PDB file of C-alpha atoms in Angstrom:
ATOM      1  CA  MET A   1     215.028-167.549 -16.174  1.00 74.00           C
ATOM      2  CA  GLU A   2     217.343-166.178 -18.860  1.00 80.00           C
ATOM      3  CA  GLU A   3     214.313-165.245 -20.968  1.00 83.00           C
ATOM      4  CA  LYS A   4     212.838-163.271 -18.080  1.00 81.00           C
ATOM      5  CA  GLU A   5     216.085-161.344 -17.577  1.00 83.00           C
ATOM      6  CA  LYS A   6     216.179-160.469 -21.290  1.00 83.00           C
ATOM      7  CA  ARG A   7     212.588-159.200 -21.134  1.00 84.00           C
ATOM      8  CA  MET A   8     213.355-157.118 -18.009  1.00 84.00           C
ATOM      9  CA  LYS A   9     216.470-155.700 -19.647  1.00 85.00           C
ATOM     10  CA  ARG A  10     214.511-154.838 -22.829  1.00 85.00           C
ATOM     11  CA  LYS A  11     211.770-153.195 -20.722  1.00 85.00           C
ATOM     12  CA  ARG A  12     214.333-151.117 -18.801  1.00 85.00           C
ATOM     13  CA  GLN A  13     215.902-149.978 -22.039  1.00 84.00           C
ATOM     14  CA  GLN A  14     212.539-148.982 -23.427  1.00 83.00           C
ATOM     15  CA  MET A  15     211.680-147.041 -20.297  1.00 82.00           C
ATOM     16  CA  GLU A  16     215.051-145.267 -20.414  1.00 82.00           C
ATOM     17  CA  MET A  17     214.564-144.417 -24.049  1.00 79.00           C
ATOM     18  CA  GLN A  18     211.118-143.026 -23.392  1.00 78.00           C
ATOM     19  CA  GLN A  19     212.442-140.918 -20.507  1.00 78.00           C
ATOM     20  CA  GLN A  20     215.283-139.605 -22.580  1.00 75.00           C
ATOM     21  CA  GLN A  21     212.902-138.703 -25.388  1.00 72.00           C
ATOM     22  CA  GLN A  22     210.626-136.884 -22.956  1.00 72.00           C
ATOM     23  CA  GLN A  23     213.577-135.016 -21.442  1.00 70.00           C
ATOM     24  CA  HIS A  24     214.804-134.044 -24.854  1.00 64.00           C
ATOM     25  CA  LEU A  25     211.352-132.744 -25.849  1.00 62.00           C
ATOM     26  CA  ALA A  26     210.998-130.866 -22.579  1.00 62.00           C
ATOM     27  CA  LEU A  27     214.465-129.268 -22.928  1.00 63.00           C
ATOM     28  CA  SER A  28     213.841-128.288 -26.530  1.00 56.00           C
ATOM     29  CA  GLY A  29     210.480-126.752 -25.684  1.00 53.00           C
ATOM     30  CA  GLN A  30     208.473-129.087 -27.905  1.00 50.00           C
ATOM     31  CA  GLU A  31     205.420-130.897 -26.761  1.00 50.00           C
ATOM     32  CA  PRO A  32     205.406-134.642 -27.415  1.00 46.00           C
ATOM     33  CA  TYR A  33     202.890-136.233 -29.693  1.00 44.00           C
ATOM     34  CA  TYR A  34     200.012-137.781 -27.791  1.00 43.00           C
ATOM     35  CA  VAL A  35     197.877-140.641 -29.003  1.00 41.00           C
ATOM     36  CA  ARG A  36     194.248-140.124 -28.211  1.00 45.00           C
ATOM     37  CA  SER A  37     192.235-142.915 -26.703  1.00 45.00           C
ATOM     38  CA  GLY A  38     190.897-145.408 -29.201  1.00 44.00           C
ATOM     39  CA  SER A  39     194.055-145.261 -31.306  1.00 40.00           C
ATOM     40  CA  LEU A  40     196.627-147.950 -31.542  1.00 40.00           C
ATOM     41  CA  GLN A  41     200.081-147.216 -30.208  1.00 41.00           C
ATOM     42  CA  THR A  42     202.911-148.903 -32.000  1.00 42.00           C
ATOM     43  CA  SER A  43     206.142-149.653 -30.218  1.00 40.00           C
ATOM     44  CA  VAL A  44     209.552-150.234 -31.667  1.00 41.00           C
ATOM     45  CA  ASN A  45     211.010-153.541 -30.477  1.00 43.00           C
ATOM     46  CA  SER A  46     214.743-153.178 -30.938  1.00 42.00           C
ATOM     47  CA  PRO A  47     216.794-150.594 -28.980  1.00 42.00           C
ATOM     48  CA  GLU A  48     218.750-149.789 -32.176  1.00 43.00           C
ATOM     49  CA  LYS A  49     215.570-148.624 -33.880  1.00 43.00           C
ATOM     50  CA  GLN A  50     214.702-146.564 -30.840  1.00 41.00           C
ATOM     51  CA  LEU A  51     218.097-144.915 -30.890  1.00 41.00           C
ATOM     52  CA  THR A  52     217.672-143.958 -34.533  1.00 42.00           C
ATOM     53  CA  MET A  53     214.166-142.692 -33.878  1.00 42.00           C
ATOM     54  CA  LEU A  54     215.253-140.550 -30.935  1.00 42.00           C
ATOM     55  CA  GLY A  55     218.258-139.056 -32.634  1.00 43.00           C
ATOM     56  CA  PRO A  56     220.637-137.014 -30.473  1.00 41.00           C
ATOM     57  CA  ALA A  57     218.401-137.296 -27.389  1.00 40.00           C
ATOM     58  CA  ALA A  58     219.208-140.991 -27.035  1.00 39.00           C
ATOM     59  CA  THR A  59     222.917-140.344 -26.644  1.00 40.00           C
ATOM     60  CA  THR A  60     222.552-137.776 -23.877  1.00 39.00           C
ATOM     61  CA  PRO A  61     223.269-138.990 -20.363  1.00 39.00           C
ATOM     62  CA  ASP A  62     220.514-139.276 -17.739  1.00 41.00           C
ATOM     63  CA  LEU A  63     219.949-136.217 -15.628  1.00 39.00           C
ATOM     64  CA  ASP A  64     220.035-136.490 -11.866  1.00 41.00           C
ATOM     65  CA  SER A  65     216.784-136.980  -9.992  1.00 41.00           C
ATOM     66  CA  THR A  66     216.518-133.352  -8.875  1.00 43.00           C
ATOM     67  CA  ALA A  67     216.657-132.114 -12.431  1.00 44.00           C
ATOM     68  CA  GLY A  68     214.067-134.757 -13.422  1.00 46.00           C
ATOM     69  CA  SER A  69     211.639-133.582 -10.761  1.00 46.00           C
ATOM     70  CA  SER A  70     211.916-129.890 -11.766  1.00 47.00           C
ATOM     71  CA  ASP A  71     211.589-131.004 -15.374  1.00 50.00           C
ATOM     72  CA  SER A  72     208.331-132.835 -14.623  1.00 48.00           C
ATOM     73  CA  GLU A  73     207.003-129.792 -12.717  1.00 49.00           C
ATOM     74  CA  SER A  74     207.742-127.484 -15.680  1.00 48.00           C
ATOM     75  CA  ARG A  75     206.028-129.991 -18.055  1.00 51.00           C
ATOM     76  CA  ALA A  76     202.968-130.062 -15.774  1.00 47.00           C
ATOM     77  CA  SER A  77     202.745-126.240 -15.824  1.00 49.00           C
ATOM     78  CA  MET A  78     203.152-126.222 -19.600  1.00 52.00           C
ATOM     79  CA  HIS A  79     200.162-128.592 -19.889  1.00 52.00           C
ATOM     80  CA  GLY A  80     198.087-126.170 -17.819  1.00 53.00           C
ATOM     81  CA  LEU A  81     198.866-123.450 -20.312  1.00 58.00           C
ATOM     82  CA  SER A  82     197.973-125.634 -23.224  1.00 60.00           C
ATOM     83  CA  ILE A  83     194.522-126.156 -21.771  1.00 63.00           C
ATOM     84  CA  LEU A  84     194.120-122.377 -21.608  1.00 69.00           C
ATOM     85  CA  ALA A  85     194.379-121.871 -25.370  1.00 72.00           C
ATOM     86  CA  PRO A  86     191.243-123.885 -26.357  1.00 81.00           C
ATOM     87  CA  ILE A  87     189.314-122.316 -23.502  1.00 83.00           C
ATOM     88  CA  LEU A  88     190.157-118.837 -24.665  1.00 86.00           C
ATOM     89  CA  LEU A  89     189.427-119.776 -28.289  1.00 89.00           C
ATOM     90  CA  CYS A  90     185.986-121.176 -27.356  1.00 91.00           C
ATOM     91  CA  VAL A  91     185.135-118.174 -25.169  1.00 91.00           C
ATOM     92  CA  ALA A  92     186.231-115.802 -27.969  1.00 94.00           C
ATOM     93  CA  MET A  93     184.134-117.665 -30.562  1.00 94.00           C
ATOM     94  CA  MET A  94     181.049-117.619 -28.333  1.00 95.00           C
ATOM     95  CA  SER A  95     181.518-113.926 -27.487  1.00 96.00           C
ATOM     96  CA  ILE A  96     181.869-112.982 -31.117  1.00 97.00           C
ATOM     97  CA  TYR A  97     178.812-115.033 -32.035  1.00 97.00           C
ATOM     98  CA  ILE A  98     176.762-113.333 -29.316  1.00 97.00           C
ATOM     99  CA  VAL A  99     177.917-109.842 -30.369  1.00 97.00           C
ATOM    100  CA  VAL A 100     177.127-110.569 -34.055  1.00 97.00           C
ATOM    101  CA  GLY A 101     173.652-111.675 -33.031  1.00 97.00           C
ATOM    102  CA  ALA A 102     173.148-108.586 -30.904  1.00 96.00           C
ATOM    103  CA  LEU A 103     174.261-106.321 -33.757  1.00 97.00           C
ATOM    104  CA  THR A 104     171.926-108.089 -36.177  1.00 96.00           C
ATOM    105  CA  LEU A 105     168.993-107.691 -33.798  1.00 94.00           C
ATOM    106  CA  PHE A 106     169.894-104.007 -33.383  1.00 94.00           C
ATOM    107  CA  ARG A 107     169.771-103.658 -37.151  1.00 93.00           C
ATOM    108  CA  LEU A 108     166.574-105.648 -37.701  1.00 91.00           C
ATOM    109  CA  GLU A 109     164.551-104.632 -34.641  1.00 89.00           C
ATOM    110  CA  SER A 110     166.277-101.478 -33.351  1.00 89.00           C
ATOM    111  CA  LEU A 111     166.771-103.473 -30.145  1.00 90.00           C
ATOM    112  CA  PRO A 112     169.285-101.920 -27.755  1.00 93.00           C
ATOM    113  CA  LEU A 113     172.631-103.748 -27.767  1.00 95.00           C
ATOM    114  CA  SER A 114     172.360-104.720 -24.111  1.00 95.00           C
ATOM    115  CA  ASP A 115     168.977-106.346 -24.793  1.00 93.00           C
ATOM    116  CA  GLY A 116     170.391-108.077 -27.863  1.00 94.00           C
ATOM    117  CA  VAL A 117     173.303-109.529 -25.902  1.00 95.00           C
ATOM    118  CA  TYR A 118     170.902-110.566 -23.151  1.00 94.00           C
ATOM    119  CA  PHE A 119     168.579-112.326 -25.597  1.00 93.00           C
ATOM    120  CA  CYS A 120     171.432-114.068 -27.427  1.00 94.00           C
ATOM    121  CA  PHE A 121     173.062-115.271 -24.214  1.00 93.00           C
ATOM    122  CA  MET A 122     169.749-116.518 -22.796  1.00 93.00           C
ATOM    123  CA  ALA A 123     168.855-118.319 -26.003  1.00 93.00           C
ATOM    124  CA  LEU A 124     172.266-119.973 -26.455  1.00 92.00           C
ATOM    125  CA  SER A 125     172.600-120.996 -22.841  1.00 90.00           C
ATOM    126  CA  THR A 126     169.084-122.507 -23.024  1.00 87.00           C
ATOM    127  CA  ILE A 127     167.977-120.513 -19.988  1.00 87.00           C
ATOM    128  CA  GLY A 128     165.337-118.662 -22.011  1.00 84.00           C
ATOM    129  CA  PHE A 129     163.443-116.652 -19.400  1.00 84.00           C
ATOM    130  CA  GLY A 130     161.168-115.301 -22.088  1.00 82.00           C
ATOM    131  CA  ALA A 131     161.355-111.694 -20.827  1.00 85.00           C
ATOM    132  CA  LEU A 132     162.546-110.563 -24.241  1.00 86.00           C
ATOM    133  CA  ALA A 133     161.114-111.771 -27.514  1.00 84.00           C
ATOM    134  CA  PRO A 134     162.437-110.222 -30.737  1.00 86.00           C
ATOM    135  CA  GLY A 135     159.911-109.821 -33.503  1.00 79.00           C
ATOM    136  CA  THR A 136     157.176-108.265 -31.332  1.00 78.00           C
ATOM    137  CA  ARG A 137     158.107-104.647 -32.022  1.00 72.00           C
ATOM    138  CA  ARG A 138     157.804-104.948 -35.768  1.00 72.00           C
ATOM    139  CA  GLU A 139     155.790-107.649 -37.444  1.00 74.00           C
ATOM    140  CA  SER A 140     158.699-108.925 -39.530  1.00 77.00           C
ATOM    141  CA  THR A 141     159.318-112.464 -40.711  1.00 87.00           C
ATOM    142  CA  ALA A 142     162.998-111.625 -41.217  1.00 89.00           C
ATOM    143  CA  THR A 143     163.551-111.365 -37.488  1.00 90.00           C
ATOM    144  CA  THR A 144     161.768-114.674 -36.844  1.00 89.00           C
ATOM    145  CA  TRP A 145     163.831-116.458 -39.530  1.00 92.00           C
ATOM    146  CA  PHE A 146     167.031-114.892 -38.294  1.00 93.00           C
ATOM    147  CA  CYS A 147     166.362-115.910 -34.675  1.00 92.00           C
ATOM    148  CA  SER A 148     165.472-119.454 -35.751  1.00 93.00           C
ATOM    149  CA  GLY A 149     168.665-119.897 -37.773  1.00 96.00           C
ATOM    150  CA  TYR A 150     170.778-118.071 -35.204  1.00 96.00           C
ATOM    151  CA  ILE A 151     169.627-120.254 -32.304  1.00 95.00           C
ATOM    152  CA  MET A 152     170.031-123.502 -34.302  1.00 96.00           C
ATOM    153  CA  ALA A 153     173.577-122.622 -35.440  1.00 96.00           C
ATOM    154  CA  GLY A 154     174.403-121.214 -31.991  1.00 96.00           C
ATOM    155  CA  MET A 155     173.368-124.423 -30.266  1.00 95.00           C
ATOM    156  CA  ALA A 156     175.654-126.390 -32.574  1.00 95.00           C
ATOM    157  CA  LEU A 157     178.520-123.942 -31.870  1.00 95.00           C
ATOM    158  CA  THR A 158     177.893-124.155 -28.118  1.00 94.00           C
ATOM    159  CA  ALA A 159     177.852-127.980 -28.183  1.00 93.00           C
ATOM    160  CA  MET A 160     181.037-128.028 -30.250  1.00 92.00           C
ATOM    161  CA  CYS A 161     182.833-125.673 -27.816  1.00 91.00           C
ATOM    162  CA  PHE A 162     181.800-127.762 -24.821  1.00 90.00           C
ATOM    163  CA  ASN A 163     182.887-130.936 -26.595  1.00 91.00           C
ATOM    164  CA  VAL A 164     186.311-129.489 -27.453  1.00 88.00           C
ATOM    165  CA  LEU A 165     186.822-128.295 -23.868  1.00 87.00           C
ATOM    166  CA  HIS A 166     185.713-131.647 -22.450  1.00 89.00           C
ATOM    167  CA  ASP A 167     188.038-133.655 -24.721  1.00 86.00           C
ATOM    168  CA  GLU A 168     191.002-131.358 -24.116  1.00 84.00           C
ATOM    169  CA  ILE A 169     190.690-131.364 -20.364  1.00 85.00           C
ATOM    170  CA  LEU A 170     190.163-135.132 -20.154  1.00 88.00           C
ATOM    171  CA  HIS A 171     193.124-135.738 -22.443  1.00 86.00           C
ATOM    172  CA  ARG A 172     195.409-133.516 -20.350  1.00 84.00           C
ATOM    173  CA  LEU A 173     194.269-135.108 -17.119  1.00 88.00           C
ATOM    174  CA  ARG A 174     194.896-138.594 -18.445  1.00 90.00           C
ATOM    175  CA  HIS A 175     198.322-137.508 -19.704  1.00 89.00           C
ATOM    176  CA  MET A 176     199.179-136.048 -16.273  1.00 90.00           C
ATOM    177  CA  VAL A 177     198.130-139.308 -14.579  1.00 93.00           C
ATOM    178  CA  GLU A 178     200.277-141.302 -17.005  1.00 92.00           C
ATOM    179  CA  MET A 179     203.238-139.017 -16.401  1.00 92.00           C
ATOM    180  CA  GLN A 180     202.844-139.416 -12.627  1.00 93.00           C
ATOM    181  CA  LYS A 181     202.803-143.209 -13.058  1.00 92.00           C
ATOM    182  CA  GLU A 182     205.918-143.076 -15.254  1.00 91.00           C
ATOM    183  CA  ILE A 183     207.743-140.899 -12.741  1.00 92.00           C
ATOM    184  CA  LYS A 184     206.779-143.289  -9.931  1.00 91.00           C
ATOM    185  CA  ASN A 185     207.896-146.318 -11.975  1.00 91.00           C
ATOM    186  CA  HIS A 186     211.147-144.623 -12.889  1.00 90.00           C
ATOM    187  CA  THR A 187     211.985-143.760  -9.252  1.00 90.00           C
ATOM    188  CA  GLU A 188     211.163-147.324  -8.197  1.00 89.00           C
ATOM    189  CA  HIS A 189     213.351-148.602 -10.998  1.00 88.00           C
ATOM    190  CA  ARG A 190     216.235-146.383  -9.862  1.00 88.00           C
ATOM    191  CA  ARG A 191     215.818-147.560  -6.273  1.00 87.00           C
ATOM    192  CA  PHE A 192     215.830-151.156  -7.492  1.00 86.00           C
ATOM    193  CA  LEU A 193     219.012-150.580  -9.494  1.00 86.00           C
ATOM    194  CA  ALA A 194     220.663-148.757  -6.573  1.00 84.00           C
ATOM    195  CA  SER A 195     220.057-151.627  -4.156  1.00 77.00           C
TER     196      SER A 195
END
């Protein structure tokens, strides 16, 4: 029985330390370090080690529940903004890649820029209607080689961008679910201590 009480006390201390660390990071504007799935998470066993790891955040008193709820709302909105950065980066990379391809086709084939953008987008999105085929105006092997290399590299870039977006969004969603569980556990813990 005594062993169980010690474990419960240690677990409560660890939860409080984690909450204080998250509050400190949220108040300082820093984003906490996340461990991706497949990695091992190490935990510090003794509360003294946790205090030294947390620094000044561990000595700050707990905030009331209303401040905690607004804090969690602001963290959730910050995570939404952090998803936006990779999306914008991927869209910018794809747009630049399409424009570079269109300019190269304009140079090689004297293809209008709108047709070049259309061809590049259709080829990279794997729609490929076949309405436009570079290399038919001039019998040039340079255009054929360029289109072959461009499409191969573009498919790799497209797959990479989709993979980055997929991983980022899944990671943020998992983190939000974990945060909701922690908030729920913390409120249950406070109710338990209050009663």
